[in-house]
mmCIF file of C-alpha atoms and ligand atoms in Angstrom:
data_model
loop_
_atom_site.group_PDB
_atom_site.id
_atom_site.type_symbol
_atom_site.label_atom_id
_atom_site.label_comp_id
_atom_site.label_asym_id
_atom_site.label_seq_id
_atom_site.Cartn_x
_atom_site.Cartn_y
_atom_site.Cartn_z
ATOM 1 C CA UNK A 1 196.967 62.502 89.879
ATOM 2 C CA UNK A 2 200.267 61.513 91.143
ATOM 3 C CA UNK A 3 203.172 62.685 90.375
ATOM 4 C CA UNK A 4 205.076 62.512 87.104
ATOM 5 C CA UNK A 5 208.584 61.094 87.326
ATOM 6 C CA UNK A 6 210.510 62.259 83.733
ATOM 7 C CA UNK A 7 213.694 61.668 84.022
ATOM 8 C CA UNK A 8 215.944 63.466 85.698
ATOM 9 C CA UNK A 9 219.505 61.871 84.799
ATOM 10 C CA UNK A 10 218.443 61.877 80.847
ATOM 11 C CA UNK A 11 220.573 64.535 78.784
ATOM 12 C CA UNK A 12 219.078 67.472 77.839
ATOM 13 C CA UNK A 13 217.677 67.722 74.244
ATOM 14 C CA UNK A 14 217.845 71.116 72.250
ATOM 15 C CA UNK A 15 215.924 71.441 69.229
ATOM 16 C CA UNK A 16 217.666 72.440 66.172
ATOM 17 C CA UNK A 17 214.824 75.180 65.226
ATOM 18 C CA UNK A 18 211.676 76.624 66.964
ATOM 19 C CA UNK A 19 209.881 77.029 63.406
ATOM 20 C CA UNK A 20 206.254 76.483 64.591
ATOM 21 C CA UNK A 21 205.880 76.402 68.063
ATOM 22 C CA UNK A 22 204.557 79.283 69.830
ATOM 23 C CA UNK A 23 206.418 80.477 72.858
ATOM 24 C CA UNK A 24 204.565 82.714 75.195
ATOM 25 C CA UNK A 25 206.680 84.821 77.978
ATOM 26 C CA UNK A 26 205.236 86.701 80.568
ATOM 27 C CA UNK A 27 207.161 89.867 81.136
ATOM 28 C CA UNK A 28 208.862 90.475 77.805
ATOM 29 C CA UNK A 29 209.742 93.859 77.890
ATOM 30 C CA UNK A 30 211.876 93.277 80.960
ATOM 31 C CA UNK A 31 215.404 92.413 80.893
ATOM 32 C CA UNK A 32 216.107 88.787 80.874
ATOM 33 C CA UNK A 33 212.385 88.073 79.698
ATOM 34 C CA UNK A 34 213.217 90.436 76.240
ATOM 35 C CA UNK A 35 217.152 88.640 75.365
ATOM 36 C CA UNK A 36 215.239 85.092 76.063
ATOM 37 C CA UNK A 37 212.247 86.282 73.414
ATOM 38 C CA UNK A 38 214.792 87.514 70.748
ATOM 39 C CA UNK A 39 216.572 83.776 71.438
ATOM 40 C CA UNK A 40 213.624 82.647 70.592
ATOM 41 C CA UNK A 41 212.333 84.588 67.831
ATOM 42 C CA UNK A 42 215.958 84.185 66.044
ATOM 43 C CA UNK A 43 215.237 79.989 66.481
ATOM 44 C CA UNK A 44 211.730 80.635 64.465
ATOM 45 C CA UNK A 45 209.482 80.502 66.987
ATOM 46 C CA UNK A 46 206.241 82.655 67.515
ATOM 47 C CA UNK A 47 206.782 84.800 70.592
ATOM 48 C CA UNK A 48 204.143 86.438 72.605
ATOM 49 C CA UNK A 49 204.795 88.241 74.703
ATOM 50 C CA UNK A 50 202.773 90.090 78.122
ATOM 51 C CA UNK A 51 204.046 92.860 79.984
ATOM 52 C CA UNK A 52 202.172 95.982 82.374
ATOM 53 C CA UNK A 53 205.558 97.842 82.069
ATOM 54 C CA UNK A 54 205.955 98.011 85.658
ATOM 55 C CA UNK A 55 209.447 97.696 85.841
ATOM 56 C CA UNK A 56 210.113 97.082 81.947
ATOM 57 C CA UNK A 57 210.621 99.116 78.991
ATOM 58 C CA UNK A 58 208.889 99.962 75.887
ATOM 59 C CA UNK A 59 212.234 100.493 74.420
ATOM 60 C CA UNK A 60 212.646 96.326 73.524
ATOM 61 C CA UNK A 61 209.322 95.499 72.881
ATOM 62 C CA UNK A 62 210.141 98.277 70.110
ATOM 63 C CA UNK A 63 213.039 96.176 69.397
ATOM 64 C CA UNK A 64 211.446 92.831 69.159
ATOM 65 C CA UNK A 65 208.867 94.657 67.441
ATOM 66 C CA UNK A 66 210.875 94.327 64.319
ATOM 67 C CA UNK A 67 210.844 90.408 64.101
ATOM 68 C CA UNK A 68 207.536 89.435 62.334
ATOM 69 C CA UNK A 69 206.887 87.056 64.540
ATOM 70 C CA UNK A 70 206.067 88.787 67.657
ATOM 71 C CA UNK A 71 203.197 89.505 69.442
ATOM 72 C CA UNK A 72 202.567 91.797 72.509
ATOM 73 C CA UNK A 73 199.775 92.698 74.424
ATOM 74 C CA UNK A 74 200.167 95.426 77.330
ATOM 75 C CA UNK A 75 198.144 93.181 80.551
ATOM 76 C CA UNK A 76 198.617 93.158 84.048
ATOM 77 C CA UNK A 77 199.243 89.459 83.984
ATOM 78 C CA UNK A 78 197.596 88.917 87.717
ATOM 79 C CA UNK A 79 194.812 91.018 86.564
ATOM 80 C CA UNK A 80 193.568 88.762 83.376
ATOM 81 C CA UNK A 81 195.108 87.128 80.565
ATOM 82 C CA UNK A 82 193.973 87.970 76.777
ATOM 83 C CA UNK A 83 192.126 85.331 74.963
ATOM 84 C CA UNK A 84 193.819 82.805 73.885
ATOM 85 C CA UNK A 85 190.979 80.237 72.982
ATOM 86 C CA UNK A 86 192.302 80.068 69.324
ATOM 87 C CA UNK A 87 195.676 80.242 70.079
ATOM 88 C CA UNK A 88 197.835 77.286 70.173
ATOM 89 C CA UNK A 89 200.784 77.734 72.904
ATOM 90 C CA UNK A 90 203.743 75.266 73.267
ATOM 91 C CA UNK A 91 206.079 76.738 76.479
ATOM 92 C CA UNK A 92 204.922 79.144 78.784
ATOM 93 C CA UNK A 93 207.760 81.319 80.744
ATOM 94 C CA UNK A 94 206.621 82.940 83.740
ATOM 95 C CA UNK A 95 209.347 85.635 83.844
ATOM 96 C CA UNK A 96 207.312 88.721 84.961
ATOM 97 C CA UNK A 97 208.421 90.120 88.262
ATOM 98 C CA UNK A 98 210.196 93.233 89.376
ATOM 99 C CA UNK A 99 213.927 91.729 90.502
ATOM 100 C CA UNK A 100 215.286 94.795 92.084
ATOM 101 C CA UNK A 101 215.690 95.283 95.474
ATOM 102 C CA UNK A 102 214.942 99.125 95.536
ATOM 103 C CA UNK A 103 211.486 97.821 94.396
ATOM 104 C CA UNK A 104 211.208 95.341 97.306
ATOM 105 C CA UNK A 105 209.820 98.717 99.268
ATOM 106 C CA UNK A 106 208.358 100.810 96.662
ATOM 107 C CA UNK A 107 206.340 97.862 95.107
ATOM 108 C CA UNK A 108 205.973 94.894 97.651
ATOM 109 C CA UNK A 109 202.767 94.069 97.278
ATOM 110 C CA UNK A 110 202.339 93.744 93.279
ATOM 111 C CA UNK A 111 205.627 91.597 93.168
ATOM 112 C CA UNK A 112 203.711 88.869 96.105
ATOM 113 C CA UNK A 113 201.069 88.853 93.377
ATOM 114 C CA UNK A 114 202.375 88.507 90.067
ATOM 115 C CA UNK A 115 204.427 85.426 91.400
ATOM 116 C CA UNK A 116 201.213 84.168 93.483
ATOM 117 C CA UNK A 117 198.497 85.054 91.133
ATOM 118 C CA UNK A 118 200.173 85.856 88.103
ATOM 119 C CA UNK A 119 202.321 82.305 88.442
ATOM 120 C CA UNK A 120 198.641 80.868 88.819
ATOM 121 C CA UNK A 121 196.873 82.422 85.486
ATOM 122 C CA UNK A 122 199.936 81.242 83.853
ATOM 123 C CA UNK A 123 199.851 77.439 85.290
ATOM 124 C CA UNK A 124 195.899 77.225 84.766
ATOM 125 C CA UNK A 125 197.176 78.418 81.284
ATOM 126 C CA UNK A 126 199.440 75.554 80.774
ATOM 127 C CA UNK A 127 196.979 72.900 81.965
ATOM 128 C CA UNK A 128 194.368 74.333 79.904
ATOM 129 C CA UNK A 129 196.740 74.649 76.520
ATOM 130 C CA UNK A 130 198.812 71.314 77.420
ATOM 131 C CA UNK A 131 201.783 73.450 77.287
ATOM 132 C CA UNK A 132 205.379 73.219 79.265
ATOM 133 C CA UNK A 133 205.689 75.894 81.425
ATOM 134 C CA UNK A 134 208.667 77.277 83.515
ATOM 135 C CA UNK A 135 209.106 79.357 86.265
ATOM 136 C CA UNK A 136 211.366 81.894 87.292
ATOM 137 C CA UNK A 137 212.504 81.849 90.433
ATOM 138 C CA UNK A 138 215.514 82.930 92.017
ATOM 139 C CA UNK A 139 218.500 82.664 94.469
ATOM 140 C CA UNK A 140 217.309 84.684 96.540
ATOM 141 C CA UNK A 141 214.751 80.970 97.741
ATOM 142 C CA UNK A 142 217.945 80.813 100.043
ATOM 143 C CA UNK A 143 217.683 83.797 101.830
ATOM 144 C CA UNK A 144 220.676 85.011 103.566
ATOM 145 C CA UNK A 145 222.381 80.968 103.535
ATOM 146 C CA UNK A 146 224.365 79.499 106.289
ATOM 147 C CA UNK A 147 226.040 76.677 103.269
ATOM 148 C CA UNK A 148 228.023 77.756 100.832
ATOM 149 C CA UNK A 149 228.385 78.038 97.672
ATOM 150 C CA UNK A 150 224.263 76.937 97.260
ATOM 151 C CA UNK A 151 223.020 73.485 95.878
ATOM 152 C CA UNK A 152 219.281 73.111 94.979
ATOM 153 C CA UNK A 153 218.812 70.687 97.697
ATOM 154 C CA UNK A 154 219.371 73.319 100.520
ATOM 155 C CA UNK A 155 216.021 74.579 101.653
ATOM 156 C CA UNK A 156 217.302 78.100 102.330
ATOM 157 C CA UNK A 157 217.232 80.588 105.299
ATOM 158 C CA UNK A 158 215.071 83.540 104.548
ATOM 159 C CA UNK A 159 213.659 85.675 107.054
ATOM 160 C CA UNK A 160 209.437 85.773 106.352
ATOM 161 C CA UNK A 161 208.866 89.437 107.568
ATOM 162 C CA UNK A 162 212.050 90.699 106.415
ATOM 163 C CA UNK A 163 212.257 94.149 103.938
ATOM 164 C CA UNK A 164 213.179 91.378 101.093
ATOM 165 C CA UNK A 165 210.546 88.789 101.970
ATOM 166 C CA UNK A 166 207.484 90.459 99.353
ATOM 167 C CA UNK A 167 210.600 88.869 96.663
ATOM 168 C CA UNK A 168 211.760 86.137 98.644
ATOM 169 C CA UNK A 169 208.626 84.201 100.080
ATOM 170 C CA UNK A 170 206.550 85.592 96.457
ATOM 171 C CA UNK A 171 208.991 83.075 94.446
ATOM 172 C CA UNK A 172 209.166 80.265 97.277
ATOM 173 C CA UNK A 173 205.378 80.151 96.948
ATOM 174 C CA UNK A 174 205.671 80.274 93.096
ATOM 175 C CA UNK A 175 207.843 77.196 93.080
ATOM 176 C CA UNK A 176 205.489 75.641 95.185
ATOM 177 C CA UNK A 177 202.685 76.345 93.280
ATOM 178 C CA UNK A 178 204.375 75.257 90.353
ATOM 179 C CA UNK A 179 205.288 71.935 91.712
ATOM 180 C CA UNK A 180 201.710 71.500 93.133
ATOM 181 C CA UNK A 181 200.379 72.334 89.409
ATOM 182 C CA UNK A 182 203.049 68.685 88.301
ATOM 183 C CA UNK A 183 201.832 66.933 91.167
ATOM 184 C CA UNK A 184 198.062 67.638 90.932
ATOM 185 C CA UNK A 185 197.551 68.558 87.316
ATOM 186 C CA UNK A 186 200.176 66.803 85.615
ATOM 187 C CA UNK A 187 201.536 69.424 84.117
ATOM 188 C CA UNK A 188 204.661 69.928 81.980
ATOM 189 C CA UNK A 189 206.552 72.532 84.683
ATOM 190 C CA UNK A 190 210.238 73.494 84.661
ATOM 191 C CA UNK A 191 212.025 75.876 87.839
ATOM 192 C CA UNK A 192 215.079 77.752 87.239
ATOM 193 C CA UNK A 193 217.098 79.724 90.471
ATOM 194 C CA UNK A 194 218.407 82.406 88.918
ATOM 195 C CA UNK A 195 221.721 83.882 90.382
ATOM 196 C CA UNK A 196 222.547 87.485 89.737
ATOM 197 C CA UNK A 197 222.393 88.413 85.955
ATOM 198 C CA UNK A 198 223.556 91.641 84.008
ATOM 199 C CA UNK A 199 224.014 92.891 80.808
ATOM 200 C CA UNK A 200 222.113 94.866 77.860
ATOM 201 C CA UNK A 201 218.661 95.876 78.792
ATOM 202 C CA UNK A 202 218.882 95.984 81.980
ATOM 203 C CA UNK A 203 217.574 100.165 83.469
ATOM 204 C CA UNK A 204 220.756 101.767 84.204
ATOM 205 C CA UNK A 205 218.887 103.351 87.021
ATOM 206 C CA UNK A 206 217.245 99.371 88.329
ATOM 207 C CA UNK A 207 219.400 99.553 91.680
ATOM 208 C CA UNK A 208 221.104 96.593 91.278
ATOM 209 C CA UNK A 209 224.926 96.092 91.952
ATOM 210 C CA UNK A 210 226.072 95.886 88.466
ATOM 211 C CA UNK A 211 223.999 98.604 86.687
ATOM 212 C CA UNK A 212 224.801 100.922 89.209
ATOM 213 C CA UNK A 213 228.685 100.678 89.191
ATOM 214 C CA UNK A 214 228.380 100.671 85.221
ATOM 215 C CA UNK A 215 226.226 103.831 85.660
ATOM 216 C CA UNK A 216 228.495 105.269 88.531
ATOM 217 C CA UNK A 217 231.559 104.932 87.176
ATOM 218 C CA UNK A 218 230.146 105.965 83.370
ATOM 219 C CA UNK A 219 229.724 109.374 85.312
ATOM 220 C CA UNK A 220 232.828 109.455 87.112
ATOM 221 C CA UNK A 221 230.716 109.382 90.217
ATOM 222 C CA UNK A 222 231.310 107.947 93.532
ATOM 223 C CA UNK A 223 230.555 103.935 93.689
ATOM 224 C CA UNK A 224 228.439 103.230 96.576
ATOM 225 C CA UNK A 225 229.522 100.303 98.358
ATOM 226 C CA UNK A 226 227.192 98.761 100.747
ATOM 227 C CA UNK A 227 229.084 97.798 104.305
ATOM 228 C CA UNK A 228 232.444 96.875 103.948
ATOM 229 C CA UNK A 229 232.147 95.305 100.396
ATOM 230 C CA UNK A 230 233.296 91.653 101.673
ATOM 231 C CA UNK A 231 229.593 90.523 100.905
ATOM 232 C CA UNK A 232 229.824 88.021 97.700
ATOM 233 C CA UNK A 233 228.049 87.819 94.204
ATOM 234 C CA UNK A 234 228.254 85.744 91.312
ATOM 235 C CA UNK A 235 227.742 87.444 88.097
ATOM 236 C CA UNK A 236 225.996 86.068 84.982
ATOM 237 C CA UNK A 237 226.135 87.283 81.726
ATOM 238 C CA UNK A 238 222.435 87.577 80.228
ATOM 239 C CA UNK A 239 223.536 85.000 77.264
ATOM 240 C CA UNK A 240 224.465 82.740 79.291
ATOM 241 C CA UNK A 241 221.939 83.192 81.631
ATOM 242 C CA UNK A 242 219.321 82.489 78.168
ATOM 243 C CA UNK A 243 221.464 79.446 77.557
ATOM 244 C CA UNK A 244 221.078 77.969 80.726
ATOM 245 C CA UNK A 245 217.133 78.923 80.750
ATOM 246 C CA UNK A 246 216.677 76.833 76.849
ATOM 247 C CA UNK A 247 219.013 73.742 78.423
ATOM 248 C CA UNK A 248 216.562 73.781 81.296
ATOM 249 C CA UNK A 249 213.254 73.757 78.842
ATOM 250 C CA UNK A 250 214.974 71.091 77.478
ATOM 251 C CA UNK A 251 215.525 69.407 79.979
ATOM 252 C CA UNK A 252 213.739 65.981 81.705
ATOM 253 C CA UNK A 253 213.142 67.261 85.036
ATOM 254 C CA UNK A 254 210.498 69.146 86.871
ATOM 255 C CA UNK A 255 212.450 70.327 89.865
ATOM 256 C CA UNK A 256 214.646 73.124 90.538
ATOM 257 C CA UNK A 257 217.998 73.930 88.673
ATOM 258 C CA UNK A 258 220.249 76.729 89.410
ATOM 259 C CA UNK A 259 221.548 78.771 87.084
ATOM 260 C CA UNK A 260 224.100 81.375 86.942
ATOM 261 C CA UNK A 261 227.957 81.821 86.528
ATOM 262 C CA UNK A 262 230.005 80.299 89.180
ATOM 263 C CA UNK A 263 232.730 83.048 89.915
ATOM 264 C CA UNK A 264 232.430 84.433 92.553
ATOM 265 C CA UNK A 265 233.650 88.478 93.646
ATOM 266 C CA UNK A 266 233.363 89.971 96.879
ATOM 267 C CA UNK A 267 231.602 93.735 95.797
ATOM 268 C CA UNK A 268 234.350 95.669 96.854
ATOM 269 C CA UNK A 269 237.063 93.659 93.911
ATOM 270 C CA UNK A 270 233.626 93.778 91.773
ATOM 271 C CA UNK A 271 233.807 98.003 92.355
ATOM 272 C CA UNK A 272 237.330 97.926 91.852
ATOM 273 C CA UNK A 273 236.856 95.973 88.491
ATOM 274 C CA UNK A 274 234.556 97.942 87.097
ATOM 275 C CA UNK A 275 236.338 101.309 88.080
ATOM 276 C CA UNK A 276 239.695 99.804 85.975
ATOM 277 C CA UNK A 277 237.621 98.123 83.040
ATOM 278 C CA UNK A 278 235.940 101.344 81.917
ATOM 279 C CA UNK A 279 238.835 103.541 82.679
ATOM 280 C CA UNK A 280 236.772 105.360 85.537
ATOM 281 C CA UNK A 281 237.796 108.185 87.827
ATOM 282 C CA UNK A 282 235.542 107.293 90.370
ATOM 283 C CA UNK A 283 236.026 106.528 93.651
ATOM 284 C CA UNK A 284 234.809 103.713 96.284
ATOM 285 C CA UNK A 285 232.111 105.134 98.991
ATOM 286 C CA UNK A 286 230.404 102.915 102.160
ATOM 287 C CA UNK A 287 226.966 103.169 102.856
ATOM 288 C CA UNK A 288 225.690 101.140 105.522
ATOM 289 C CA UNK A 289 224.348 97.204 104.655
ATOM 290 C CA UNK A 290 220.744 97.196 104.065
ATOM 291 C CA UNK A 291 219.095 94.687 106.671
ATOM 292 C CA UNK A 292 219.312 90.717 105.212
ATOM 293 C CA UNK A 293 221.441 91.598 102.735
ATOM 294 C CA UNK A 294 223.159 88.401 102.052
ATOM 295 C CA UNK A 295 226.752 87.637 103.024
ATOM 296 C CA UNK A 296 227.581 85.183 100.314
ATOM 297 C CA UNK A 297 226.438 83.697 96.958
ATOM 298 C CA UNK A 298 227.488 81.135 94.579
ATOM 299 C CA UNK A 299 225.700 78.270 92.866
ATOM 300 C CA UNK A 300 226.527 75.075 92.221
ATOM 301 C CA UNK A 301 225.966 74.290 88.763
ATOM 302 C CA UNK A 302 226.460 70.116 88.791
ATOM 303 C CA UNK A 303 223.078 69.993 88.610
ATOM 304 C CA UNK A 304 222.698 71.041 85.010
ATOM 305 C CA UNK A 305 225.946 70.550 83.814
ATOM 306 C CA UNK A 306 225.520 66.726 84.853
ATOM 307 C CA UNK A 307 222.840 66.800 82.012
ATOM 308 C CA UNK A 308 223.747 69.558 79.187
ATOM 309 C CA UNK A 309 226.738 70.714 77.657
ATOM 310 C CA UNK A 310 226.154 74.304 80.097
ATOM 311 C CA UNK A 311 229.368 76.377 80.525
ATOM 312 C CA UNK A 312 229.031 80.120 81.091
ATOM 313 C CA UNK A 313 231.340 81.988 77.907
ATOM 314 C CA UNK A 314 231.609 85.261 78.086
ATOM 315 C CA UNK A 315 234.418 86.466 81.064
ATOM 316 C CA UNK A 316 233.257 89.162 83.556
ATOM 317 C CA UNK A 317 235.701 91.642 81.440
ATOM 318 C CA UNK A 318 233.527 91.384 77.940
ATOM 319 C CA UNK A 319 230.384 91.549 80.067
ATOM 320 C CA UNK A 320 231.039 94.557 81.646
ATOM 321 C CA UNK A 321 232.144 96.419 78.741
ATOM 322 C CA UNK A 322 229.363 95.348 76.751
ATOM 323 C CA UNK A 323 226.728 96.519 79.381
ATOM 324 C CA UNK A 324 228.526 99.991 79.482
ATOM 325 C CA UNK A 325 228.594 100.353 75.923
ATOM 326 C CA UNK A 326 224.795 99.550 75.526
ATOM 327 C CA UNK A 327 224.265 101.854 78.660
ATOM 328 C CA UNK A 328 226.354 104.615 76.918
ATOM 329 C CA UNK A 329 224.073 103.813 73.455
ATOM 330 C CA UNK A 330 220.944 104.088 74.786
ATOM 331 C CA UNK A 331 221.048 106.849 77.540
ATOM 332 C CA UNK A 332 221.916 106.136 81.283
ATOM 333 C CA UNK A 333 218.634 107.789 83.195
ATOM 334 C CA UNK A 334 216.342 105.489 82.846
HETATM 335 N N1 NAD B 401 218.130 89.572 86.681
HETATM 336 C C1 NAD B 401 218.430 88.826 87.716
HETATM 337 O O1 NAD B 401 219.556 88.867 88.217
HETATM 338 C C2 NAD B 401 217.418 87.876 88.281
HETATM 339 C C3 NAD B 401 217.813 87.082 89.368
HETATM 340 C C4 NAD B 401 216.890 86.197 89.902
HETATM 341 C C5 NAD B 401 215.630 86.067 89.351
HETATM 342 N N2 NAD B 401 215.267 86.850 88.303
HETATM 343 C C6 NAD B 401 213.893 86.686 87.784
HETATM 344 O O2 NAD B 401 213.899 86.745 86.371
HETATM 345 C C7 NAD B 401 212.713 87.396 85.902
HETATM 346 C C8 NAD B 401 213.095 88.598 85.050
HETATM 347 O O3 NAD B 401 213.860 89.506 85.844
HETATM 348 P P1 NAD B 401 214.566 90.796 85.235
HETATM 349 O O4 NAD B 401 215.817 90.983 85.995
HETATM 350 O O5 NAD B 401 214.633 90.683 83.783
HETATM 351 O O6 NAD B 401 213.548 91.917 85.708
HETATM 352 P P2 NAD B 401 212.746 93.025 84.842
HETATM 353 O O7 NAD B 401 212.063 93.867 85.853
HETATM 354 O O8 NAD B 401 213.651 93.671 83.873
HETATM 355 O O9 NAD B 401 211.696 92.142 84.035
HETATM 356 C C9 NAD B 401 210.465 91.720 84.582
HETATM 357 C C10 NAD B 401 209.345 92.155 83.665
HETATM 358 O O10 NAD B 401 208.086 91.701 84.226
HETATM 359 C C11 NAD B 401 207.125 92.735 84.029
HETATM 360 N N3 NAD B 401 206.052 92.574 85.013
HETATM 361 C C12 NAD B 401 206.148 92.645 86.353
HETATM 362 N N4 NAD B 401 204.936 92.457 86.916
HETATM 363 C C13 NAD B 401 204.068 92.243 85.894
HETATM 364 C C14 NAD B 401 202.673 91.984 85.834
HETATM 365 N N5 NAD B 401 201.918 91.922 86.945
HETATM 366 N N6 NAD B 401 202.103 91.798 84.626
HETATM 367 C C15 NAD B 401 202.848 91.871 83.492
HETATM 368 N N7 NAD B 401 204.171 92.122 83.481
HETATM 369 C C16 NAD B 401 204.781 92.310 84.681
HETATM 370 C C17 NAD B 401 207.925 94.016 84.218
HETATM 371 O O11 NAD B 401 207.278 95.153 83.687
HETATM 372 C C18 NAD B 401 209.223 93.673 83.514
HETATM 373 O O12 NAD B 401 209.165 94.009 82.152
HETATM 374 C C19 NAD B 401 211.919 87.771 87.149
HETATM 375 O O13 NAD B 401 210.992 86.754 87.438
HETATM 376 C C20 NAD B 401 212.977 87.814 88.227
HETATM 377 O O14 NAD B 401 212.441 87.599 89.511
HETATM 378 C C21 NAD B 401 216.126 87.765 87.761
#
């Protein structure tokens, strides 16, 4: 079959409700795969959701729990599916995979598969139900880039033995794959880069930059800097981050989008921030800069915002303190 040309310049079209279509998401008790299923639980869809609780949390599956229409089933989503031969299914999301980098080495080799074979159960899924499906992929397709800030058509510079390559080269193939399944199959697919993302439900204790300043400077312990803190990051409020992910379902065009928040903090002012904005008495510490750690990140957004009405909303300030006070709620050693 060759390959289906939608329309990439046509604005994006939201739905006014979800009322009955069934949205499954693979990896719902994870962070940003739980805040997009209560999105779309509160826009009245059906949400099933799959997790093996690798790196996710029975704590918001007990929170989605409460919305009627929710569904989970604990399955290792490279391992087999459940039955779904009398189930009708509208969107897939393929959002399982550990996103942490202290997993990259604990984990390597279940995080190439989820987003090689899981990505694939989930495509043959979508062929087989005639249902849209998207893919999560991530920023880190660009490796450690030499152009900045990043624009989807920049093919990236990732190392493919590297400590972060099990992440890296796992979600270049998954994009392939995805693409392949449109070209071949004809079917419905959607990619979204995701750029750094915090905020409620993430583990306190996940290793990434954000959760552990919150957590560090919640304790009035030192914040570990790696290197000299010039490295950049763009932060992305979850919200937003579920915005951008519906405008992209919505959207007319099968190839990759960015999404994220545009500002963009070296780690050191992003320490500093955090220190002030929770009233901290920690202090900065240097540990040295884990091998292809990259130097810079930003997306461009024109992609989207050339098609939807996209604009991140909530300022770095109201993030932060929102993430603390949700890390504070629900304990911080998980
Ligand atoms: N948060 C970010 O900044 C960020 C950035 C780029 C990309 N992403 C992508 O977004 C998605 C969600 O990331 P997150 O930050 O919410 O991570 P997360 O670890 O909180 O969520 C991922 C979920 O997938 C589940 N999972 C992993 N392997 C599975 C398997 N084999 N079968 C079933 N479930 C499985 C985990 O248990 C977890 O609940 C991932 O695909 C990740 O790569 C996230």
């Amino acid at each position: 079959m060759s390959e289906i040309i939608i329309d990439p310049k046509r604005r994006v079209e939201l739905p006014a409700t979800m009322e009955g279509k069934t949205v499954l998401i693979a990896g719902a008790a994870g962070f940003v795969p739980s805040n997009v299923a209560e999105f779309y639980l509160k826009l009245g869809a059906k949400v099933i959701g799959l997790d093996n609780f690798i790196t996710g949390s029975r704590i918001n599956v007990t929170l989605l729990s409460k919305y009627e229409k929710f569904e989970f089933h604990e399955c290792n989503v490279y391992e087999s599916l459940p039955d779904f031969s009398n189930t009708k299914i509208d969107y897939i999301l393929s959002l399982a995979s550990p996103a942490s980098p202290i997993d990259f080495a604990k984990i390597p080799l279940e995080i190439m598969r989820v987003n090689s074979e899981g990505t694939m159960k989930l495509l043959e899924l979508a062929k087989e139900k005639g249902a849209r499906f998207l893919e999560a992929s991530t920023s880190e397709v660009y490796g450690d880039p030499e152009i900045h800030p990043q624009k989807e058509d920049y093919v990236g510079h990732v190392n493919p033995i590297g400590p972060r390559s099990c992440y890296d080269e796992a979600k270049r193939f998954a994009e392939a794959m995805t693409m392949s399944y449109h070209r071949k199959y004809g079917v419905d697919t959607r990619i979204i880069r995701i750029f750094n993302t915090y905020g409620p439900r993430m583990r306190p204790n996940d290793g990434r930059v954000i959760p552990n300043f919150i957590n560090q400077a919640l304790k009035n312990e030192d914040l570990t800097v790696y290197g000299d803190g010039t490295q950049t990051r763009s932060f992305c409020f979850v919200s937003d981050l579920v915005n951008a992910i519906h405008n992209v379902l919505f959207s007319f065009d099968p190839t990759p989008f960015n999404i994220g928040n545009p500002d963009e903090y070296t780690v050191i002012d992003t320490a500093r921030f955090i220190i002030d904005a929770l009233g901290s008495k920690s202090k900065i510490v240097h540990l040295p800069l884990p091998k292809d750690d990259p130097k810079r990140r930003r997306p461009v957004l024109d992609k989207l915002q050339a098609i939807s009405d996209y604009k991140p909303q909530v300022s770095f300030k109201d993030g932060i303190e929102k993430t603390a006070k949700y890390f504070q709620e629900h304990g911080m050693d998980y």
